[in-house]
Coordinates of C-alpha atoms and ligand atoms in Angstrom, one line a residue:
X3 CA -11.2 142.7 -21.2
X4 CA -13.1 140.0 -19.2
X5 CA -15.8 142.0 -17.5
X6 CA -18.9 140.6 -15.8
X7 CA -21.7 142.8 -14.6
X8 CA -22.6 140.8 -11.5
X9 CA -25.5 143.0 -10.2
X10 CA -27.6 146.0 -10.9
X11 CA -29.3 148.1 -8.3
X12 CA -32.4 149.9 -9.8
X13 CA -32.5 153.5 -8.8
X14 CA -35.8 155.3 -8.1
X15 CA -34.2 158.7 -8.7
X16 CA -35.7 161.0 -11.3
X17 CA -33.5 162.7 -13.9
X18 CA -32.4 166.0 -12.5
X19 CA -29.9 168.8 -12.8
X20 CA -28.3 168.5 -9.4
X21 CA -24.6 169.5 -9.8
X22 CA -23.5 166.5 -7.8
X23 CA -25.7 163.9 -9.4
X24 CA -24.5 164.6 -13.0
X25 CA -21.2 165.0 -14.9
X26 CA -18.3 163.4 -13.1
X27 CA -20.6 162.8 -10.1
X28 CA -23.1 160.7 -12.1
X29 CA -23.9 157.8 -9.8
X30 CA -23.2 154.2 -10.6
X31 CA -25.7 151.4 -10.2
X32 CA -23.9 148.5 -11.8
X33 CA -21.5 146.2 -9.9
X34 CA -18.7 144.8 -12.0
X35 CA -15.9 142.2 -11.8
X36 CA -13.1 142.7 -14.4
X37 CA -9.8 141.2 -15.4
X38 CA -7.6 141.4 -18.4
X39 CA -8.5 145.1 -18.8
X40 CA -7.0 147.2 -21.6
X41 CA -3.7 148.7 -20.5
X42 CA -1.9 151.7 -21.9
X43 CA 1.7 151.0 -20.9
X44 CA 2.5 148.0 -18.8
X45 CA 1.4 147.1 -15.3
X46 CA 4.6 147.0 -13.3
X47 CA 5.4 143.6 -11.7
X48 CA 6.7 145.4 -8.5
X49 CA 3.3 146.6 -7.3
X50 CA 1.5 144.3 -4.9
X51 CA -1.7 145.3 -3.1
X52 CA -5.1 146.9 -3.4
X53 CA -6.2 150.5 -4.1
X54 CA -9.7 151.1 -2.6
X55 CA -11.9 154.0 -3.1
X56 CA -15.2 155.0 -1.5
X57 CA -17.9 156.9 -3.5
X58 CA -21.4 158.3 -3.1
X59 CA -24.2 156.9 -5.3
X60 CA -27.7 157.9 -4.3
X61 CA -30.1 155.1 -5.2
X62 CA -33.4 156.7 -4.1
X63 CA -35.0 160.1 -4.7
X64 CA -33.8 162.2 -1.8
X65 CA -36.1 163.6 0.9
X66 CA -35.4 167.3 0.3
X67 CA -32.1 168.6 -0.7
X68 CA -29.3 166.1 -1.6
X69 CA -25.7 166.6 -0.4
X70 CA -23.1 164.5 -2.2
X71 CA -21.6 163.2 1.1
X72 CA -24.9 161.4 1.8
X73 CA -25.1 159.1 -1.3
X74 CA -25.0 155.3 -0.8
X75 CA -21.5 154.1 -0.3
X76 CA -19.9 152.1 -3.1
X77 CA -16.4 150.6 -2.9
X78 CA -14.2 150.4 -6.0
X79 CA -11.2 148.2 -5.6
X80 CA -8.3 147.4 -8.0
X81 CA -5.8 144.8 -6.9
X82 CA -2.3 144.3 -8.3
X83 CA 0.1 141.4 -8.3
X84 CA 2.7 139.9 -10.7
X85 CA 1.9 142.5 -13.3
X86 CA -1.8 141.8 -13.4
X87 CA -4.8 143.8 -12.1
X88 CA -8.4 142.9 -11.1
X89 CA -11.2 145.5 -10.6
X90 CA -14.4 145.2 -8.6
X91 CA -17.1 147.5 -7.3
X92 CA -19.9 147.0 -4.8
X93 CA -22.5 149.0 -2.9
X94 CA -21.8 148.8 0.8
X95 CA -24.8 146.8 2.2
X96 CA -25.4 148.9 5.3
X97 CA -28.4 148.4 7.5
X98 CA -29.8 151.7 6.0
X99 CA -29.1 150.6 2.4
X100 CA -30.9 147.3 3.0
X101 CA -33.9 149.0 4.7
X102 CA -34.3 151.5 1.8
X103 CA -34.0 148.6 -0.7
X104 CA -36.9 146.9 1.1
X105 CA -38.9 150.1 1.3
X106 CA -38.2 151.1 -2.3
X107 CA -37.7 154.7 -1.3
X108 CA -35.6 157.0 0.9
X109 CA -36.2 156.7 4.6
X110 CA -33.7 159.4 5.8
X111 CA -33.5 163.1 5.0
X112 CA -30.0 164.6 4.6
X113 CA -27.9 167.0 6.6
X114 CA -29.4 170.1 4.9
X115 CA -32.9 169.1 6.1
X116 CA -34.6 169.2 9.5
X117 CA -34.1 165.8 11.2
X118 CA -37.9 165.4 11.6
X119 CA -38.1 164.9 7.8
X120 CA -36.5 161.5 8.3
X121 CA -39.0 158.7 8.3
X122 CA -37.0 156.5 10.7
X123 CA -34.5 157.3 13.5
X124 CA -31.1 157.5 12.0
X125 CA -27.4 157.6 12.8
X126 CA -24.6 160.1 13.2
X127 CA -23.5 163.0 15.3
X128 CA -26.6 164.7 13.9
X129 CA -28.7 161.8 15.0
X130 CA -31.1 161.3 12.1
X131 CA -29.0 160.7 9.0
X132 CA -28.7 157.6 6.9
X133 CA -25.5 155.6 7.7
X134 CA -24.3 155.6 4.1
X135 CA -20.8 154.4 5.0
X136 CA -19.7 156.4 1.9
X137 CA -17.0 158.7 3.2
X138 CA -13.8 156.9 4.1
X139 CA -12.1 153.6 3.7
X140 CA -9.1 151.9 5.3
X141 CA -7.8 148.3 5.4
X142 CA -7.2 147.0 8.9
X143 CA -6.6 143.4 10.1
X144 CA -6.9 142.3 6.5
X145 CA -10.4 143.7 5.9
X146 CA -11.7 146.9 4.3
X147 CA -13.4 149.2 6.9
X148 CA -15.7 151.7 5.4
X149 CA -17.0 154.6 7.5
X150 CA -19.4 157.6 7.4
X151 CA -18.2 161.1 8.2
X152 CA -21.0 161.9 10.6
X153 CA -20.3 158.7 12.6
X154 CA -21.9 155.4 11.7
X155 CA -21.4 151.7 12.2
X156 CA -18.4 150.8 10.1
X157 CA -18.6 148.0 7.6
X158 CA -16.2 145.3 6.7
X159 CA -15.4 143.9 3.2
X160 CA -12.8 141.6 1.8
X161 CA -10.2 143.8 0.0
X162 CA -9.8 141.4 -3.0
X163 CA -13.3 139.9 -3.5
X164 CA -15.4 142.7 -1.9
X165 CA -17.3 140.0 -0.1
X166 CA -19.3 141.7 2.7
X167 CA -19.1 140.8 6.4
X168 CA -21.5 143.5 7.6
X169 CA -21.2 145.8 10.6
X170 CA -17.9 146.0 12.4
X171 CA -18.5 144.1 15.6
X172 CA -16.6 146.5 17.9
X173 CA -18.4 149.6 16.7
X174 CA -19.4 151.5 19.9
X175 CA -22.9 152.8 20.5
X176 CA -21.8 156.3 19.4
X177 CA -20.5 154.9 16.2
X178 CA -17.1 155.7 14.6
X179 CA -16.2 158.7 12.6
X180 CA -14.5 158.7 9.2
X181 CA -10.7 158.6 9.5
X182 CA -9.8 156.0 11.9
X183 CA -6.0 155.9 11.6
X184 CA -3.8 152.8 11.0
X185 CA -0.3 152.6 12.4
X186 CA 1.1 150.1 10.0
X187 CA 4.1 149.6 12.3
X188 CA 2.0 148.1 15.1
X189 CA -1.2 147.1 13.3
X190 CA -3.2 149.3 15.7
X191 CA -6.2 151.3 14.5
X192 CA -6.9 154.6 16.3
X193 CA -10.5 155.8 16.1
X194 CA -12.9 158.5 17.5
X195 CA -16.5 159.6 17.4
X196 CA -18.3 162.8 18.2
X197 CA -21.9 163.7 18.9
X198 CA -24.4 166.2 20.4
X199 CA -24.5 164.7 23.9
X200 CA -22.0 164.6 26.7
X201 CA -19.1 163.7 26.6
X202 CA -19.4 164.9 23.0
X203 CA -16.3 162.8 21.9
X204 CA -14.6 159.4 22.5
X205 CA -11.3 158.0 21.4
X206 CA -10.2 154.4 21.2
X207 CA -7.6 151.9 20.0
X208 CA -8.3 148.6 18.2
X209 CA -5.5 146.0 18.2
X210 CA -4.1 144.1 15.2
X211 CA -6.4 141.3 16.3
X212 CA -9.4 143.6 15.6
X213 CA -10.4 143.8 19.3
X214 CA -10.9 147.1 21.1
X215 CA -8.1 147.7 23.6
X216 CA -8.9 151.2 24.8
X217 CA -11.9 153.5 24.7
X218 CA -12.2 156.8 26.7
X219 CA -14.4 159.8 26.8
X220 CA -12.8 163.1 25.7
X221 CA -13.9 166.2 27.6
X222 CA -14.6 169.1 25.2
X223 CA -16.8 172.2 25.8
X224 CA -19.8 171.1 23.6
X225 CA -20.8 169.5 20.4
X226 CA -18.0 169.8 17.9
X227 CA -17.3 168.6 14.3
X228 CA -13.9 166.9 14.3
X229 CA -13.3 165.2 11.0
X230 CA -9.9 163.6 11.4
X231 CA -7.2 162.7 14.0
X232 CA -3.5 162.2 13.8
X233 CA -0.9 160.1 15.5
X234 CA 2.9 160.0 16.2
X235 CA 4.8 157.0 17.4
X236 CA 3.7 157.6 21.0
X237 CA 0.9 160.1 20.9
X238 CA -2.6 160.7 19.5
X239 CA -3.6 164.2 18.5
X240 CA -7.3 165.1 18.8
X241 CA -8.8 168.4 17.9
X242 CA -11.5 170.9 19.1
X243 CA -11.7 173.5 16.3
X244 CA -13.9 176.6 16.3
X245 CA -16.2 175.5 13.5
X246 CA -19.3 173.9 15.0
X247 CA -23.1 173.9 14.9
X248 CA -24.6 177.1 16.2
X249 CA -25.6 176.2 19.8
X250 CA -28.7 178.4 19.7
X251 CA -30.0 176.9 16.5
X252 CA -29.1 173.4 17.7
X253 CA -31.7 173.8 20.5
X254 CA -34.3 173.8 17.6
X255 CA -32.5 170.8 16.0
X256 CA -31.2 173.0 13.2
X257 CA -27.6 172.1 12.2
X258 CA -25.8 175.2 10.9
X259 CA -22.0 175.1 11.0
X260 CA -20.5 178.5 12.1
X261 CA -17.0 179.7 12.4
X262 CA -16.1 181.3 15.7
X263 CA -12.9 183.3 14.9
X264 CA -12.6 184.5 18.5
X265 CA -12.2 181.0 19.8
X266 CA -8.7 179.4 19.4
X267 CA -8.2 176.0 17.8
X268 CA -7.4 173.4 20.4
X269 CA -5.4 170.3 20.1
X270 CA -5.6 167.5 22.7
X271 CA -2.4 165.3 22.8
X272 CA -2.3 162.1 24.8
X273 CA -0.3 158.9 24.9
X274 CA -1.8 156.3 22.7
X275 CA -3.3 154.5 25.7
X276 CA -3.7 157.6 27.9
X277 CA -6.6 158.1 30.2
X278 CA -8.8 161.2 30.0
X279 CA -6.7 163.1 32.5
X280 CA -3.6 162.6 30.5
X281 CA -4.8 164.8 27.6
X282 CA -2.7 167.9 27.3
X283 CA -4.5 170.7 25.4
X284 CA -2.7 173.3 23.2
X285 CA -4.1 176.4 21.7
X286 CA -3.5 177.6 18.2
X287 CA -4.8 180.1 15.6
X288 CA -8.5 179.6 14.9
X289 CA -9.2 177.6 11.7
X290 CA -10.8 174.4 10.5
X291 CA -8.8 171.4 9.2
X292 CA -10.6 168.7 7.3
X293 CA -7.5 166.4 7.0
X294 CA -4.2 165.9 8.7
X295 CA -1.2 164.5 6.8
X296 CA 1.1 163.1 9.4
X297 CA 2.5 163.8 12.9
X298 CA 5.9 162.9 14.5
X299 CA 8.0 163.6 17.5
X300 CA 11.0 166.0 17.5
X301 CA 12.6 166.3 20.9
X302 CA 10.0 167.8 23.3
X303 CA 7.8 168.7 20.4
X304 CA 5.0 166.9 18.6
X305 CA 4.9 168.1 15.0
X306 CA 1.6 168.0 13.0
X307 CA 1.0 168.7 9.3
X308 CA -2.4 169.4 7.8
X309 CA -4.4 171.7 5.6
X310 CA -5.2 175.0 7.4
X311 CA -8.4 176.5 6.0
X312 CA -8.1 180.3 5.7
X313 CA -11.9 180.7 5.1
X314 CA -13.6 177.8 7.0
X315 CA -17.2 178.9 6.5
X316 CA -17.2 180.5 3.1
X317 CA -20.8 181.8 2.8
X318 CA -22.4 181.7 -0.6
X319 CA -21.4 180.2 -3.9
X320 CA -22.2 182.7 -6.6
X321 CA -24.2 181.2 -9.5
X322 CA -25.5 178.1 -7.7
X323 CA -29.2 177.4 -7.3
X324 CA -30.2 179.4 -4.2
X325 CA -31.1 176.2 -2.2
X326 CA -27.7 174.8 -2.9
X327 CA -25.4 177.8 -2.7
X328 CA -24.2 177.1 0.9
X329 CA -23.5 173.4 0.1
X330 CA -21.7 174.3 -3.1
X331 CA -19.6 176.8 -1.2
X332 CA -18.5 174.2 1.4
X333 CA -17.5 171.9 -1.4
X334 CA -15.3 174.5 -3.2
X335 CA -11.7 174.2 -1.9
X336 CA -10.9 177.6 -3.6
X337 CA -13.4 179.2 -1.2
X338 CA -12.3 177.3 1.9
X339 CA -8.6 177.8 0.9
X340 CA -6.9 174.9 2.7
X341 CA -3.1 175.3 2.7
X342 CA -0.2 173.0 3.9
X343 CA 0.5 174.0 7.5
X344 CA 2.7 172.8 10.3
X345 CA 1.9 173.0 14.0
X346 CA 4.6 172.3 16.7
X347 CA 3.4 171.5 20.2
X348 CA 6.0 171.6 23.0
X349 CA 5.0 169.0 25.6
X350 CA 7.4 170.6 28.2
X351 CA 6.4 174.2 27.9
X352 CA 2.8 173.9 26.5
X353 CA 3.6 176.3 23.7
X354 CA 2.4 176.0 20.1
X355 CA 4.4 177.2 17.1
X356 CA 2.8 177.4 13.6
X357 CA 4.3 177.6 10.1
X358 CA 2.8 177.9 6.6
X359 CA 4.4 175.3 4.3
X360 CA 2.9 176.3 1.0
X361 CA 0.4 178.9 -0.3
X362 CA -1.1 176.6 -2.9
X363 CA -4.7 175.4 -2.4
X364 CA -4.4 171.7 -1.8
X365 CA -6.2 169.0 0.2
X366 CA -6.7 165.2 0.4
X367 CA -3.0 164.4 0.9
X368 CA -1.2 161.3 1.7
X369 CA 2.3 160.0 2.5
X370 CA 4.1 156.7 2.3
X371 CA 2.0 155.1 5.1
X372 CA 4.8 152.8 6.0
X373 CA 6.4 155.7 7.9
X374 CA 3.2 157.2 9.3
X375 CA 3.8 158.6 12.8
X376 CA 7.4 159.2 12.0
X377 CA 9.0 162.1 10.2
X378 CA 8.1 162.0 6.5
X379 CA 10.1 163.8 3.8
X380 CA 7.5 163.8 1.1
X381 CA 3.8 164.3 0.8
X382 CA 1.3 164.0 -2.1
X383 CA -1.8 166.2 -2.3
X384 CA -4.8 166.3 -4.6
X385 CA -5.1 169.5 -6.6
X386 CA -8.7 170.7 -6.5
X387 CA -10.8 172.2 -9.4
X388 CA -12.0 175.7 -8.7
X389 CA -15.7 175.7 -7.8
X390 CA -16.0 172.0 -7.6
X391 CA -15.4 169.0 -5.3
X392 CA -13.2 167.5 -8.1
X393 CA -9.4 166.8 -8.4
X394 CA -7.5 167.8 -11.5
X395 CA -4.1 166.6 -10.5
X396 CA -1.6 165.7 -7.9
X397 CA 1.2 167.7 -6.2
X398 CA 4.3 166.4 -4.5
X399 CA 6.2 168.3 -1.8
X400 CA 9.8 167.6 -0.5
X401 CA 10.0 169.1 3.0
X402 CA 13.8 168.7 3.1
X403 CA 14.5 170.9 0.1
X404 CA 11.2 172.9 -0.1
X405 CA 10.7 171.8 -3.7
X406 CA 7.4 170.8 -5.1
X407 CA 6.1 169.3 -8.4
X408 CA 2.7 168.9 -9.9
X409 CA 1.0 166.7 -12.5
X410 CA -2.2 167.8 -14.3
X411 CA -4.3 164.8 -15.3
X412 CA -5.5 166.5 -18.5
X413 CA -8.6 168.3 -19.7
X414 CA -11.9 167.1 -18.0
X415 CA -10.0 164.3 -16.3
X416 CA -10.7 164.0 -12.6
X417 CA -8.7 161.9 -10.1
X418 CA -9.5 160.4 -6.8
X419 CA -7.5 160.9 -3.6
X420 CA -4.1 159.6 -4.5
X421 CA -2.5 156.8 -2.4
X422 CA 1.1 155.8 -2.3
X423 CA 1.9 152.2 -3.1
X424 CA 5.6 151.4 -2.3
X425 CA 7.5 149.4 -4.9
X426 CA 8.1 145.8 -3.8
X427 CA 11.5 145.9 -2.2
X428 CA 11.7 149.7 -2.0
X429 CA 14.1 151.4 0.4
X430 CA 13.6 155.1 -0.5
X431 CA 10.6 156.9 0.9
X432 CA 9.3 157.9 -2.5
X433 CA 10.2 154.7 -4.3
X434 CA 6.7 153.6 -5.4
X435 CA 3.6 154.5 -7.3
X436 CA 0.9 157.1 -6.8
X437 CA -2.4 155.3 -7.6
X438 CA -5.6 157.1 -8.6
X439 CA -8.8 156.4 -10.4
X440 CA -9.4 159.0 -13.2
X441 CA -12.8 159.7 -14.7
X442 CA -12.4 161.1 -18.2
X443 CA -15.5 163.1 -19.3
X444 CA -14.3 163.5 -22.9
X445 CA -13.6 159.8 -23.5
X446 CA -16.6 158.9 -21.3
X447 CA -14.7 156.3 -19.3
X448 CA -12.6 155.7 -16.2
X449 CA -9.2 154.3 -15.7
X450 CA -6.8 153.5 -12.9
X451 CA -3.5 155.5 -13.3
X452 CA -0.1 154.6 -11.8
X453 CA 2.4 157.4 -11.5
X454 CA 6.1 157.0 -10.5
X455 CA 6.1 158.9 -7.2
X456 CA 9.8 159.7 -7.6
X457 CA 9.1 161.6 -10.8
X458 CA 5.4 162.6 -11.0
X459 CA 5.9 165.2 -13.8
X460 CA 6.8 162.3 -16.1
X461 CA 3.1 161.4 -16.2
X462 CA 1.5 158.0 -15.8
X463 CA 3.6 154.9 -16.2
X464 CA 0.5 152.8 -16.8
X465 CA -3.3 153.3 -17.4
X466 CA -5.8 150.5 -16.9
X467 CA -9.2 151.0 -18.5
X468 CA -12.1 150.1 -16.1
X469 CA -15.3 148.5 -17.4
X470 CA -17.4 151.6 -16.7
X471 CA -17.2 155.3 -16.0
X472 CA -17.2 155.7 -12.2
X473 CA -18.5 158.6 -10.1
X474 CA -16.2 160.9 -8.3
X475 CA -16.3 160.4 -4.5
X476 CA -14.3 161.0 -1.4
X477 CA -11.5 158.9 0.2
X478 CA -9.2 156.2 -1.1
X479 CA -6.4 154.1 0.4
X480 CA -3.7 151.6 -0.4
X481 CA -3.4 148.3 1.3
X482 CA -0.2 146.2 1.0
X483 CA -0.6 142.7 -0.4
X484 CA 1.9 141.3 2.2
X485 CA -0.1 142.8 5.1
X486 CA -3.4 141.4 3.8
X487 CA -1.9 137.9 3.3
X488 CA -0.3 138.1 6.8
X489 CA -3.7 139.0 8.4
X490 CA -5.3 136.1 6.4
X491 CA -2.6 133.7 7.7
X492 CA -3.3 135.0 11.3
X493 CA -7.0 134.4 10.9
X494 CA -6.5 130.9 9.5
X495 CA -4.2 130.0 12.4
Ligands
FE2_12 FE1 -12.4 163.1 5.1

């Protein structure tokens, strides 16, 4: 292996027993470049692009209680071409990260603390958080865009070199939420934000040239906590779900998410460039959904797949330290019970139909993004570990036959959100590789694993050893080499 430790960020954090600062969540502070890594198997010559993952790595001793979604964002990227791979990782140099580097300590308290404990005004729907840019990652117009789930600025990096270009220039004043969605067919990026002040939500479209083409307010009844949006070829699907901050406590600036089971879930469907009056609202069974899989149009209906939580506000996590039991509960998918679910919204009649697709507890799913917005046959989900925000395997579903398959990654091996990398020249929807980083706690190392998506039970076709053991984290994505090169050519022209 040719590995070069290019930088080290010195933490000020004291050794501790926080469940999400140890074990597979032990933060990283070294930044590496690596080539010629040890490979078990052979890197296929027909994979071309970059797998990018965001993670949370707290550098400074937190002010009060730490939530793993607030750690400083670090991007891990592995690129493939011509049977070779390169790996890099870098902290995202957000304004907040740089300010704390200068101060030498934390400046912002987290979501579980009262906002007045923050030393400086902050970001986010909540209003006083650090913009950690650590939640989500997507590649648009040839650049990585990293985002923070509570709404932040959005940061751009080169997908191959991880060179940093700073704040996304088009970020609106209210920020952007995690999960802007890319329509690879058109190159458009659909984004949203949400907050505590009217109009409580906005929606927008950025063109393939990375310029904002559309930005509208979305009228909803009050502060809400939407985490994700979906799109079909012609429509965008927004949501107003009955899990939100208790309005009475919010008057005291206390942010406590509650489930209101008497309030229906609401879905706002509008044409991609629709104005506020064009949003059609549909009602459905009350729930919370963290992530949608895909949406498509079927006659008069818009069909939406996602993970329906049966128990959206799970209460206490038995056995956790008392000050962390609520946080631990919200991180345990086996308590939230998200299950594959389908909604059908009839644009003519205004009716909603719902259908459970599987009873397994799954989340963090993906599809072949080349067909996003159109009907997909297959989906790939992460299989969570009971009690923990960790993934022990992947599951594949075939919606045509109803069949499903699963691959367990092995004892004490934890994957990241899988992404689908189509094989160069592929024609079938599942002709490609599932890519994930795996942290192996027994071997004390991490690797990138490629799995044949058409036969996941056969196990990895290739394992590439990374220069260090990396922390678990949140979202990951695949970017096609041909798309990145096309964007670079456009920029150069
Ligand atoms: Fe997410």
